[in-house]
CSV table of C-alpha atoms in Angstrom, one decimal:
chain,number,residue,atom,x,y,z
A,1,UNK,CA,173.0,89.6,75.2
A,2,UNK,CA,175.6,86.9,76.7
A,3,UNK,CA,176.0,86.7,79.5
A,4,UNK,CA,177.7,84.0,82.4
A,5,UNK,CA,177.1,82.0,84.8
A,6,UNK,CA,178.3,82.8,88.4
A,7,UNK,CA,177.2,83.0,91.5
A,8,UNK,CA,175.0,85.8,91.6
A,9,UNK,CA,173.1,84.4,88.8
A,10,UNK,CA,172.3,81.4,90.3
A,11,UNK,CA,171.1,82.4,93.1
A,12,UNK,CA,169.0,84.5,91.1
A,13,UNK,CA,165.7,83.8,93.6
A,14,UNK,CA,167.1,84.6,96.8
A,15,UNK,CA,165.3,88.2,97.1
A,16,UNK,CA,163.8,89.2,100.0
A,17,UNK,CA,159.7,89.0,100.0
A,18,UNK,CA,159.3,86.4,97.9
A,19,UNK,CA,156.8,83.5,98.9
A,20,UNK,CA,160.0,80.4,97.7
A,21,UNK,CA,162.7,80.8,98.1
A,22,UNK,CA,165.6,78.3,96.7
A,23,UNK,CA,168.5,77.3,99.6
A,24,UNK,CA,172.1,76.6,98.4
A,25,UNK,CA,170.1,74.7,95.1
A,26,UNK,CA,171.6,72.0,93.0
A,27,UNK,CA,173.3,72.8,90.0
A,28,UNK,CA,172.4,71.1,87.1
A,29,UNK,CA,174.6,70.6,83.8
A,30,UNK,CA,171.4,70.0,82.3
A,31,UNK,CA,168.3,71.6,80.3
A,32,UNK,CA,165.2,71.3,81.9
A,33,UNK,CA,162.0,69.3,80.5
A,34,UNK,CA,159.9,71.5,80.0
A,35,UNK,CA,156.7,71.3,77.2
A,36,UNK,CA,156.4,72.9,74.5
A,37,UNK,CA,160.2,72.8,74.1
A,38,UNK,CA,160.5,76.7,74.0
A,39,UNK,CA,164.2,76.3,74.6
A,40,UNK,CA,166.8,78.2,72.3
A,41,UNK,CA,163.6,79.0,70.1
A,42,UNK,CA,163.5,82.3,67.7
A,43,UNK,CA,160.6,84.6,67.7
A,44,UNK,CA,158.9,87.6,67.1
A,45,UNK,CA,158.4,90.1,69.5
A,46,UNK,CA,155.0,90.4,69.4
A,47,UNK,CA,154.3,86.3,70.3
A,48,UNK,CA,152.1,85.8,73.5
A,49,UNK,CA,153.7,84.7,76.4
A,50,UNK,CA,155.3,81.4,76.2
A,51,UNK,CA,153.9,80.0,78.8
A,52,UNK,CA,155.0,76.2,79.1
A,53,UNK,CA,155.6,73.4,82.1
A,54,UNK,CA,158.2,71.2,83.7
A,55,UNK,CA,158.0,67.5,83.0
A,56,UNK,CA,160.2,66.3,85.6
A,57,UNK,CA,158.2,65.4,89.1
A,58,UNK,CA,159.1,69.2,91.4
A,59,UNK,CA,156.8,70.6,93.7
A,60,UNK,CA,157.2,73.8,93.3
A,61,UNK,CA,158.6,75.9,90.2
A,62,UNK,CA,160.7,79.8,89.9
A,63,UNK,CA,161.6,80.8,86.6
A,64,UNK,CA,163.1,83.9,85.6
A,65,UNK,CA,163.3,85.4,82.2
A,66,UNK,CA,165.9,88.0,82.1
A,67,UNK,CA,166.8,91.3,79.3
A,68,UNK,CA,169.0,94.0,80.4
A,69,UNK,CA,166.5,96.4,81.7
A,70,UNK,CA,164.2,93.9,83.1
A,71,UNK,CA,163.7,90.8,85.0
A,72,UNK,CA,160.3,88.8,85.4
A,73,UNK,CA,159.5,85.3,87.2
A,74,UNK,CA,156.9,83.8,87.4
A,75,UNK,CA,155.8,81.0,90.1
A,76,UNK,CA,153.8,77.7,90.1
A,77,UNK,CA,153.6,74.1,90.7
A,78,UNK,CA,155.2,72.5,87.9
A,79,UNK,CA,153.6,74.8,84.6
A,80,UNK,CA,153.5,79.1,84.8
A,81,UNK,CA,151.9,81.5,83.4
A,82,UNK,CA,153.9,84.7,82.0
A,83,UNK,CA,152.2,88.2,83.0
A,84,UNK,CA,151.2,89.7,79.2
A,85,UNK,CA,152.0,93.2,80.0
A,86,UNK,CA,155.1,92.7,81.6
A,87,UNK,CA,156.2,90.1,79.1
A,88,UNK,CA,155.3,92.6,76.1
A,89,UNK,CA,158.0,95.4,77.2
A,90,UNK,CA,160.6,92.7,77.9
A,91,UNK,CA,160.7,92.1,74.1
A,92,UNK,CA,160.1,94.7,73.5
A,93,UNK,CA,163.0,95.9,74.9
A,94,UNK,CA,164.8,92.7,73.1
A,95,UNK,CA,163.9,93.2,69.9
A,96,UNK,CA,167.8,91.9,67.8
A,97,UNK,CA,168.5,90.4,71.2
A,98,UNK,CA,167.7,87.2,73.5
A,99,UNK,CA,166.1,86.5,77.3
A,100,UNK,CA,167.7,84.5,78.9
A,101,UNK,CA,165.7,82.4,80.5
A,102,UNK,CA,166.8,80.5,84.6
A,103,UNK,CA,164.7,77.7,85.7
A,104,UNK,CA,164.6,76.4,90.0
A,105,UNK,CA,162.6,73.4,90.5
A,106,UNK,CA,162.1,72.1,94.1
A,107,UNK,CA,162.3,68.2,94.4
A,108,UNK,CA,161.9,66.1,97.3
A,109,UNK,CA,162.7,69.4,99.4
A,110,UNK,CA,165.8,70.1,97.0
A,111,UNK,CA,166.0,73.2,95.0
A,112,UNK,CA,168.0,72.3,91.7
A,113,UNK,CA,168.9,74.7,89.4
A,114,UNK,CA,168.5,74.0,85.6
A,115,UNK,CA,170.7,74.8,83.3
A,116,UNK,CA,170.1,78.0,81.9
A,117,UNK,CA,168.6,78.6,77.7
A,118,UNK,CA,167.5,81.6,75.5
A,119,UNK,CA,164.9,83.4,73.4
A,120,UNK,CA,166.2,84.9,71.1
A,121,UNK,CA,164.3,87.9,69.7
A,122,UNK,CA,163.3,88.2,66.4
A,123,UNK,CA,162.5,92.0,64.9
A,124,UNK,CA,160.8,90.8,62.6
A,125,UNK,CA,157.1,90.7,63.7
A,126,UNK,CA,154.7,88.0,62.9
A,127,UNK,CA,151.4,89.0,60.9
A,128,UNK,CA,149.2,89.0,64.5
A,129,UNK,CA,145.9,86.3,63.4
A,130,UNK,CA,145.8,82.4,62.3
A,131,UNK,CA,143.0,80.5,61.2
A,132,UNK,CA,143.1,77.4,61.2
A,133,UNK,CA,140.2,74.3,61.1
A,134,UNK,CA,139.8,72.2,64.4
A,135,UNK,CA,138.7,68.9,63.0
A,136,UNK,CA,139.0,65.8,64.5
A,137,UNK,CA,142.2,63.2,63.5
A,138,UNK,CA,140.5,60.4,61.5
A,139,UNK,CA,138.4,63.0,59.6
A,140,UNK,CA,135.5,60.8,59.9
A,141,UNK,CA,133.3,63.0,62.9
A,142,UNK,CA,131.6,66.0,61.3
A,143,UNK,CA,129.7,66.9,64.1
A,144,UNK,CA,131.9,69.8,65.4
A,145,UNK,CA,134.2,70.8,63.0
A,146,UNK,CA,135.0,75.0,63.0
A,147,UNK,CA,137.3,78.0,61.4
A,148,UNK,CA,138.6,79.6,64.3
A,149,UNK,CA,140.9,82.6,64.7
A,150,UNK,CA,143.2,83.6,66.8
A,151,UNK,CA,145.3,87.0,68.0
A,152,UNK,CA,148.3,85.4,68.7
A,153,UNK,CA,149.8,89.2,70.2
A,154,UNK,CA,147.1,87.9,73.0
A,155,UNK,CA,145.4,84.0,73.8
A,156,UNK,CA,141.8,85.7,72.4
A,157,UNK,CA,140.4,83.4,70.1
A,158,UNK,CA,136.3,83.1,68.4
A,159,UNK,CA,134.4,81.1,65.9
A,160,UNK,CA,134.5,82.8,62.4
A,161,UNK,CA,132.8,79.6,61.1
A,162,UNK,CA,130.6,77.1,62.5
A,163,UNK,CA,129.4,74.0,60.6
A,164,UNK,CA,126.6,73.3,63.7
A,165,UNK,CA,125.0,76.5,62.5
A,166,UNK,CA,124.7,74.8,58.4
A,167,UNK,CA,123.2,71.7,59.1
A,168,UNK,CA,126.9,70.3,59.8
A,169,UNK,CA,127.8,70.3,56.3
A,170,UNK,CA,132.1,69.7,55.4
A,171,UNK,CA,133.8,73.4,55.9
A,172,UNK,CA,137.8,73.4,54.2
A,173,UNK,CA,140.2,75.5,52.9
A,174,UNK,CA,139.9,78.6,54.1
A,175,UNK,CA,142.5,80.7,52.4
A,176,UNK,CA,143.4,84.8,52.8
A,177,UNK,CA,144.5,86.5,49.3
A,178,UNK,CA,148.2,87.7,50.3
A,179,UNK,CA,147.3,87.7,53.7
A,180,UNK,CA,144.8,89.8,52.9
A,181,UNK,CA,141.9,89.1,56.2
A,182,UNK,CA,139.6,91.1,53.3
A,183,UNK,CA,139.5,88.5,50.7
A,184,UNK,CA,139.7,85.1,51.2
A,185,UNK,CA,137.5,81.9,50.4
A,186,UNK,CA,136.7,78.3,51.7
A,187,UNK,CA,134.3,75.8,50.8
A,188,UNK,CA,131.7,74.5,51.9
A,189,UNK,CA,130.4,71.4,51.3
A,190,UNK,CA,126.9,70.7,51.6
A,191,UNK,CA,123.3,70.7,49.0
A,192,UNK,CA,122.7,73.7,50.0
A,193,UNK,CA,126.9,75.4,50.2
A,194,UNK,CA,129.3,76.2,47.7
A,195,UNK,CA,132.4,77.9,47.3
A,196,UNK,CA,132.0,80.7,49.3
A,197,UNK,CA,134.2,84.1,49.2
A,198,UNK,CA,134.2,87.3,51.0
A,199,UNK,CA,136.0,90.6,49.7
A,200,UNK,CA,136.1,94.0,51.0
A,201,UNK,CA,132.9,93.6,53.4
A,202,UNK,CA,130.6,91.2,50.8
A,203,UNK,CA,129.9,88.0,51.2
A,204,UNK,CA,129.3,86.0,48.2
A,205,UNK,CA,128.3,82.1,47.7
A,206,UNK,CA,129.2,80.4,44.0
A,207,UNK,CA,128.2,76.7,42.9
A,208,UNK,CA,131.5,76.1,40.4
A,209,UNK,CA,130.5,73.0,39.2
A,210,UNK,CA,130.3,72.5,35.3
A,211,UNK,CA,129.2,70.2,32.6
A,212,UNK,CA,132.7,70.8,31.2
A,213,UNK,CA,134.9,70.2,35.0
A,214,UNK,CA,135.1,67.1,37.3
A,215,UNK,CA,134.2,68.6,40.8
A,216,UNK,CA,133.8,71.4,41.9
A,217,UNK,CA,137.0,73.4,43.1
A,218,UNK,CA,138.9,72.7,46.0
A,219,UNK,CA,142.3,73.1,46.4
A,220,UNK,CA,143.2,76.2,46.0
A,221,UNK,CA,145.0,79.6,45.7
A,222,UNK,CA,144.4,83.7,45.1
A,223,UNK,CA,145.9,85.3,42.0
A,224,UNK,CA,147.5,88.8,43.9
A,225,UNK,CA,145.8,91.0,42.1
A,226,UNK,CA,142.0,89.7,43.8
A,227,UNK,CA,140.4,88.6,40.6
A,228,UNK,CA,141.1,84.8,40.0
A,229,UNK,CA,141.2,81.9,42.1
A,230,UNK,CA,143.0,78.9,40.6
A,231,UNK,CA,141.6,75.6,41.6
A,232,UNK,CA,142.4,71.7,41.2
A,233,UNK,CA,139.2,70.2,40.6
A,234,UNK,CA,139.5,66.9,41.9
A,235,UNK,CA,137.8,63.4,42.2
A,236,UNK,CA,139.6,62.4,46.4
A,237,UNK,CA,139.3,58.5,47.7
A,238,UNK,CA,140.0,58.2,51.5
A,239,UNK,CA,140.7,54.4,52.3
A,240,UNK,CA,141.8,53.4,55.4
A,241,UNK,CA,145.4,51.1,55.1
A,242,UNK,CA,145.3,48.0,56.9
A,243,UNK,CA,148.4,46.9,57.7
A,244,UNK,CA,149.4,48.6,61.6
A,245,UNK,CA,152.0,51.4,61.0
A,246,UNK,CA,149.4,52.7,58.4
A,247,UNK,CA,146.5,55.0,59.3
A,248,UNK,CA,144.6,56.8,55.9
A,249,UNK,CA,145.5,57.1,52.8
A,250,UNK,CA,143.8,59.6,50.0
A,251,UNK,CA,144.1,60.1,45.9
A,252,UNK,CA,142.9,61.3,43.3
A,253,UNK,CA,141.6,59.5,40.5
A,254,UNK,CA,141.1,62.4,38.3
A,255,UNK,CA,142.5,66.0,38.7
A,256,UNK,CA,142.9,69.5,36.6
A,257,UNK,CA,143.9,72.5,37.5
A,258,UNK,CA,141.3,75.5,36.6
A,259,UNK,CA,141.3,79.2,37.3
A,260,UNK,CA,137.8,81.5,38.3
A,261,UNK,CA,137.6,84.8,37.2
A,262,UNK,CA,135.3,86.1,40.5
A,263,UNK,CA,134.3,88.7,37.9
A,264,UNK,CA,132.5,87.3,35.0
A,265,UNK,CA,131.9,84.8,37.0
A,266,UNK,CA,133.5,81.9,34.0
A,267,UNK,CA,135.9,79.1,34.5
A,268,UNK,CA,138.8,78.7,32.3
A,269,UNK,CA,142.0,76.5,31.8
A,270,UNK,CA,144.6,75.0,29.2
A,271,UNK,CA,144.9,71.8,27.9
A,272,UNK,CA,148.7,71.6,30.2
A,273,UNK,CA,146.6,72.3,33.4
A,274,UNK,CA,143.8,70.1,32.2
A,275,UNK,CA,145.4,65.9,30.1
A,276,UNK,CA,144.2,62.7,30.5
A,277,UNK,CA,147.5,61.1,31.0
A,278,UNK,CA,148.3,64.0,33.9
A,279,UNK,CA,147.1,64.6,37.1
A,280,UNK,CA,147.2,68.1,38.5
A,281,UNK,CA,146.7,69.2,41.6
A,282,UNK,CA,147.9,72.7,43.9
A,283,UNK,CA,147.8,75.8,42.2
A,284,UNK,CA,149.7,78.4,43.7
A,285,UNK,CA,150.2,81.5,41.5
A,286,UNK,CA,154.1,83.2,42.2
A,287,UNK,CA,153.8,86.5,44.0
A,288,UNK,CA,154.0,89.4,40.9
A,289,UNK,CA,150.5,86.5,39.2
A,290,UNK,CA,152.7,86.3,36.1
A,291,UNK,CA,152.9,82.2,36.3
A,292,UNK,CA,151.5,79.8,37.8
A,293,UNK,CA,153.0,76.8,39.6
A,294,UNK,CA,151.6,73.0,39.8
A,295,UNK,CA,151.8,69.9,41.1
A,296,UNK,CA,151.5,67.5,38.3
A,297,UNK,CA,152.6,63.1,37.8
A,298,UNK,CA,151.4,60.7,35.3
A,299,UNK,CA,148.4,59.2,35.1
A,300,UNK,CA,148.5,55.6,36.9
A,301,UNK,CA,145.4,53.7,37.8
A,302,UNK,CA,144.0,54.0,40.9
A,303,UNK,CA,143.9,52.0,44.0
A,304,UNK,CA,146.7,50.1,42.7
A,305,UNK,CA,149.3,52.2,41.6
A,306,UNK,CA,149.3,54.6,44.8
A,307,UNK,CA,152.5,53.9,46.3
A,308,UNK,CA,153.5,54.7,42.4
A,309,UNK,CA,152.7,58.3,42.2
A,310,UNK,CA,155.5,61.2,42.5
A,311,UNK,CA,154.0,64.6,41.4
A,312,UNK,CA,156.7,67.2,40.3
A,313,UNK,CA,156.7,71.2,40.8
A,314,UNK,CA,156.0,72.7,37.9
A,315,UNK,CA,155.1,76.2,36.4
A,316,UNK,CA,153.6,77.2,33.4
A,317,UNK,CA,153.9,81.8,33.0
A,318,UNK,CA,150.4,83.2,32.7
A,319,UNK,CA,148.9,86.9,31.4
A,320,UNK,CA,146.0,87.8,33.5
A,321,UNK,CA,145.1,90.8,31.4
A,322,UNK,CA,144.4,88.5,28.4
A,323,UNK,CA,143.7,85.3,30.5
A,324,UNK,CA,145.7,82.2,29.0
A,325,UNK,CA,148.8,80.8,29.7
A,326,UNK,CA,151.7,80.3,27.7
A,327,UNK,CA,152.2,77.2,25.1
A,328,UNK,CA,155.3,75.1,27.7
A,329,UNK,CA,155.4,74.2,31.1
A,330,UNK,CA,158.5,73.9,33.4
A,331,UNK,CA,159.7,70.9,35.8
A,332,UNK,CA,161.4,72.4,38.2
A,333,UNK,CA,161.2,69.9,40.7
A,334,UNK,CA,161.2,65.8,39.5
A,335,UNK,CA,159.5,63.4,41.5
A,336,UNK,CA,160.7,60.9,39.5
A,337,UNK,CA,163.9,61.8,39.2
A,338,UNK,CA,164.1,62.6,43.0
A,339,UNK,CA,162.1,59.4,44.0
A,340,UNK,CA,160.2,61.5,46.1
A,341,UNK,CA,156.7,63.8,46.2
A,342,UNK,CA,155.7,67.4,46.4
A,343,UNK,CA,152.7,68.9,47.4
A,344,UNK,CA,151.0,71.8,48.9
A,345,UNK,CA,153.5,74.3,47.5
A,346,UNK,CA,152.9,78.0,49.0
A,347,UNK,CA,155.5,80.6,47.5
A,348,UNK,CA,157.1,83.9,49.0
A,349,UNK,CA,155.3,87.1,49.1
A,350,UNK,CA,158.5,88.4,48.7
A,351,UNK,CA,158.5,85.5,45.9
A,352,UNK,CA,161.7,84.6,46.6
A,353,UNK,CA,161.1,81.1,47.6
A,354,UNK,CA,158.9,78.3,47.7
A,355,UNK,CA,157.6,76.2,50.3
A,356,UNK,CA,156.5,73.1,49.6
A,357,UNK,CA,155.4,68.9,50.8
A,358,UNK,CA,158.6,66.3,50.0
A,359,UNK,CA,157.0,62.5,51.4
A,360,UNK,CA,157.4,59.1,49.5
A,361,UNK,CA,154.3,58.9,47.2
A,362,UNK,CA,150.9,60.3,46.7
A,363,UNK,CA,150.1,64.2,47.7
A,364,UNK,CA,147.9,63.3,51.1
A,365,UNK,CA,150.8,64.4,53.3
A,366,UNK,CA,148.9,64.2,56.4
A,367,UNK,CA,149.8,60.7,57.2
A,368,UNK,CA,152.8,60.4,55.6
A,369,UNK,CA,155.7,60.3,59.2
A,370,UNK,CA,158.0,60.6,56.1
A,371,UNK,CA,156.1,63.9,55.1
A,372,UNK,CA,159.2,67.0,55.3
A,373,UNK,CA,159.2,70.9,54.6
A,374,UNK,CA,161.5,71.4,51.8
A,375,UNK,CA,162.3,75.4,50.3
A,376,UNK,CA,163.1,75.7,46.7
A,377,UNK,CA,165.2,79.4,46.4
A,378,UNK,CA,163.4,80.4,42.7
A,379,UNK,CA,166.9,82.2,42.0
A,380,UNK,CA,168.9,79.1,42.4
A,381,UNK,CA,166.7,76.2,41.7
A,382,UNK,CA,168.8,75.1,45.2
A,383,UNK,CA,166.5,72.7,47.4
A,384,UNK,CA,166.7,73.2,51.0
A,385,UNK,CA,165.6,70.0,52.8
A,386,UNK,CA,165.1,72.1,56.3
A,387,UNK,CA,166.3,69.3,58.5
A,388,UNK,CA,165.9,71.7,61.5
A,389,UNK,CA,162.5,72.7,60.7
A,390,UNK,CA,161.5,68.9,61.0
A,391,UNK,CA,160.9,66.0,62.4
A,392,UNK,CA,160.1,62.5,62.3
A,393,UNK,CA,156.3,62.5,61.8
A,394,UNK,CA,154.5,64.1,59.4
A,395,UNK,CA,155.2,67.9,58.6
A,396,UNK,CA,152.5,70.2,56.0
A,397,UNK,CA,150.5,72.2,55.7
A,398,UNK,CA,151.8,75.8,55.5
A,399,UNK,CA,151.3,79.5,55.2
A,400,UNK,CA,154.2,82.3,54.9
A,401,UNK,CA,153.6,86.0,57.3
A,402,UNK,CA,152.9,89.2,54.9
A,403,UNK,CA,157.0,90.1,55.1
A,404,UNK,CA,158.3,86.3,54.4
A,405,UNK,CA,160.2,86.1,57.5
A,406,UNK,CA,158.0,84.5,58.9
A,407,UNK,CA,155.7,80.8,58.2
A,408,UNK,CA,153.6,78.5,59.8
A,409,UNK,CA,153.2,74.3,59.5
A,410,UNK,CA,151.2,71.7,60.8
A,411,UNK,CA,153.2,69.3,62.3
A,412,UNK,CA,152.3,65.5,64.5
A,413,UNK,CA,156.1,65.9,66.3
A,414,UNK,CA,154.1,65.7,69.6
A,415,UNK,CA,152.3,62.0,69.5
A,416,UNK,CA,151.9,61.4,65.7
A,417,UNK,CA,148.4,62.2,66.0
A,418,UNK,CA,147.1,65.2,66.1
A,419,UNK,CA,148.7,68.5,63.4
A,420,UNK,CA,150.2,71.7,66.1
A,421,UNK,CA,150.9,75.1,64.7
A,422,UNK,CA,154.8,75.7,64.8
A,423,UNK,CA,156.2,79.0,63.1
A,424,UNK,CA,159.4,79.2,62.1
A,425,UNK,CA,161.8,82.9,61.4
A,426,UNK,CA,163.6,82.4,58.2
A,427,UNK,CA,166.5,85.5,57.7
A,428,UNK,CA,167.6,87.3,54.7
A,429,UNK,CA,170.1,84.7,54.0
A,430,UNK,CA,167.0,82.0,54.0
A,431,UNK,CA,168.4,80.3,57.4
A,432,UNK,CA,165.5,79.0,59.4
A,433,UNK,CA,165.7,78.5,62.7
A,434,UNK,CA,164.3,75.9,65.8
A,435,UNK,CA,160.2,75.8,65.3
A,436,UNK,CA,158.1,76.8,68.5
A,437,UNK,CA,154.6,75.9,69.1
A,438,UNK,CA,152.0,77.9,69.4
A,439,UNK,CA,151.7,79.2,72.5
A,440,UNK,CA,148.4,78.8,74.8
A,441,UNK,CA,147.6,80.8,78.1
A,442,UNK,CA,147.3,77.5,79.9
A,443,UNK,CA,150.3,74.8,79.5
A,444,UNK,CA,148.3,72.4,79.6
A,445,UNK,CA,145.9,73.2,77.5
A,446,UNK,CA,147.7,70.8,74.3
A,447,UNK,CA,147.8,67.9,76.7
A,448,UNK,CA,144.0,68.1,76.8
A,449,UNK,CA,142.8,69.2,73.4
A,450,UNK,CA,141.4,66.7,70.9
A,451,UNK,CA,141.3,68.2,67.8
A,452,UNK,CA,143.6,69.2,65.0
A,453,UNK,CA,144.6,72.8,64.3
A,454,UNK,CA,144.2,71.7,59.5
A,455,UNK,CA,145.6,74.3,57.8
A,456,UNK,CA,146.7,76.6,59.7
A,457,UNK,CA,146.8,80.7,57.9
A,458,UNK,CA,148.4,83.4,58.4
A,459,UNK,CA,147.0,87.1,58.3
A,460,UNK,CA,147.8,90.6,58.9
A,461,UNK,CA,144.9,91.7,60.7
A,462,UNK,CA,141.2,89.2,62.0
A,463,UNK,CA,138.3,88.5,59.4
A,464,UNK,CA,135.0,90.6,58.6
A,465,UNK,CA,132.3,88.8,58.9
A,466,UNK,CA,131.1,86.2,62.0
A,467,UNK,CA,129.0,82.2,62.3
A,468,UNK,CA,126.0,83.9,61.1
A,469,UNK,CA,126.8,85.5,58.0
A,470,UNK,CA,127.6,82.2,57.0
A,471,UNK,CA,125.0,81.0,58.0
A,472,UNK,CA,122.5,84.0,56.5
A,473,UNK,CA,124.7,83.6,53.5
A,474,UNK,CA,123.6,79.6,54.0
A,475,UNK,CA,120.3,79.6,53.9
A,476,UNK,CA,119.3,83.4,52.1
A,477,UNK,CA,121.5,82.8,49.3
A,478,UNK,CA,121.5,81.7,46.1
A,479,UNK,CA,124.9,80.1,44.8
A,480,UNK,CA,125.7,81.8,41.5
A,481,UNK,CA,125.8,79.8,38.6
A,482,UNK,CA,130.0,80.2,36.5
A,483,UNK,CA,129.9,79.0,33.6
A,484,UNK,CA,132.7,77.3,31.7
A,485,UNK,CA,134.5,79.2,28.6
A,486,UNK,CA,137.7,76.3,28.1
A,487,UNK,CA,140.7,78.7,27.0
A,488,UNK,CA,142.2,82.4,25.1
A,489,UNK,CA,144.8,81.7,22.7
A,490,UNK,CA,147.3,85.3,22.7
A,491,UNK,CA,149.7,84.8,25.8
């Protein structure tokens, strides 16, 4: 939908019966300073209302959202709250088209009309649920940590794991299988904890520590068949920088990759995933389950060499029928050749792409301002540095929507401190759009909310458990033991 600026368009608010009636507004050739920045973004047609506020000083604002058939007018002092039912109807009508947004603001007794902008409405829906861990950004305070799930088509949010019910143990790494809310896991770090696996309504607690692995499971990813989970096993050291412009560094002193068979409670691996001379971490399966991608770096003495560690993106073929691996590892992106490190690879469900984080060194990008998202095209090997998506602060922790048309990631672009969930669209040619921030019911929300959104994960539906189910598992279930069985040959 394309519109020209006309006199009638500029006086769109001069209607009988309006409580606020701008008269002879001054026409401005600039966009308004709004937060969140929703100017010229692409949005799914099933997203909740994009409420925002204007940051210029003003006494009143009036905002118009216009489609081909419908117009929504919203008034406020400096922020707006869009009616949800009207918003849904407008976006449904404007699929594959756009919504024009006009803002008039009263300042010093004079009305000003800003340059209009657009919200482009994609016909590609996004998975309606988003889970995330809410955590203090400094990672030292554990008394208030929860995993929550938000319906992003509305503003409904619920707690699904609450560490106040489980002796305030650390909870982390909640991952769905193929965006399926009925298949997921997370770690409960406590003497009575373990890896909590829920599948089709059944909750299990597993102790993944064995005499032949260096730790319990850490970073993990489901095999698309639902039988296997690939885990890294890491000895992780967090340390604070003494220099003023850096905060926290997290590094491994040793790490391997193993696979868990949840049907047999067995862990297995291959020497190519657990070499003494390498750090292996962040495993993720291909969309068809026949390949395992992971990050690998040459092992070094730590912490003295932490700035020299650069991880490469590698892969190894996997046969789920025989639980065996190929005898060769392929390198897709060399950290030594590129001069950058690769972290947190995530494969798209359609098998076309791997989205990963690229930064200067190490494997923990959260406090690296230079951390950016990159995307490799698996059919061509080309890498998109995604200039429109990235910012001047850390962009990381990403996951795909089930149809591979949207992805979500955690960005610290607002203030360098708090990670917040941003969404971007990707078209059939691999082109990405300007990201937009998760909408909230109150446009002041992010200025007042003092926790980071950690590990945002999209899902096709709501999870089928609640905090009391997890409390019961924590207090009543005995952790199942697993056995390390090495690896099989015969790939």
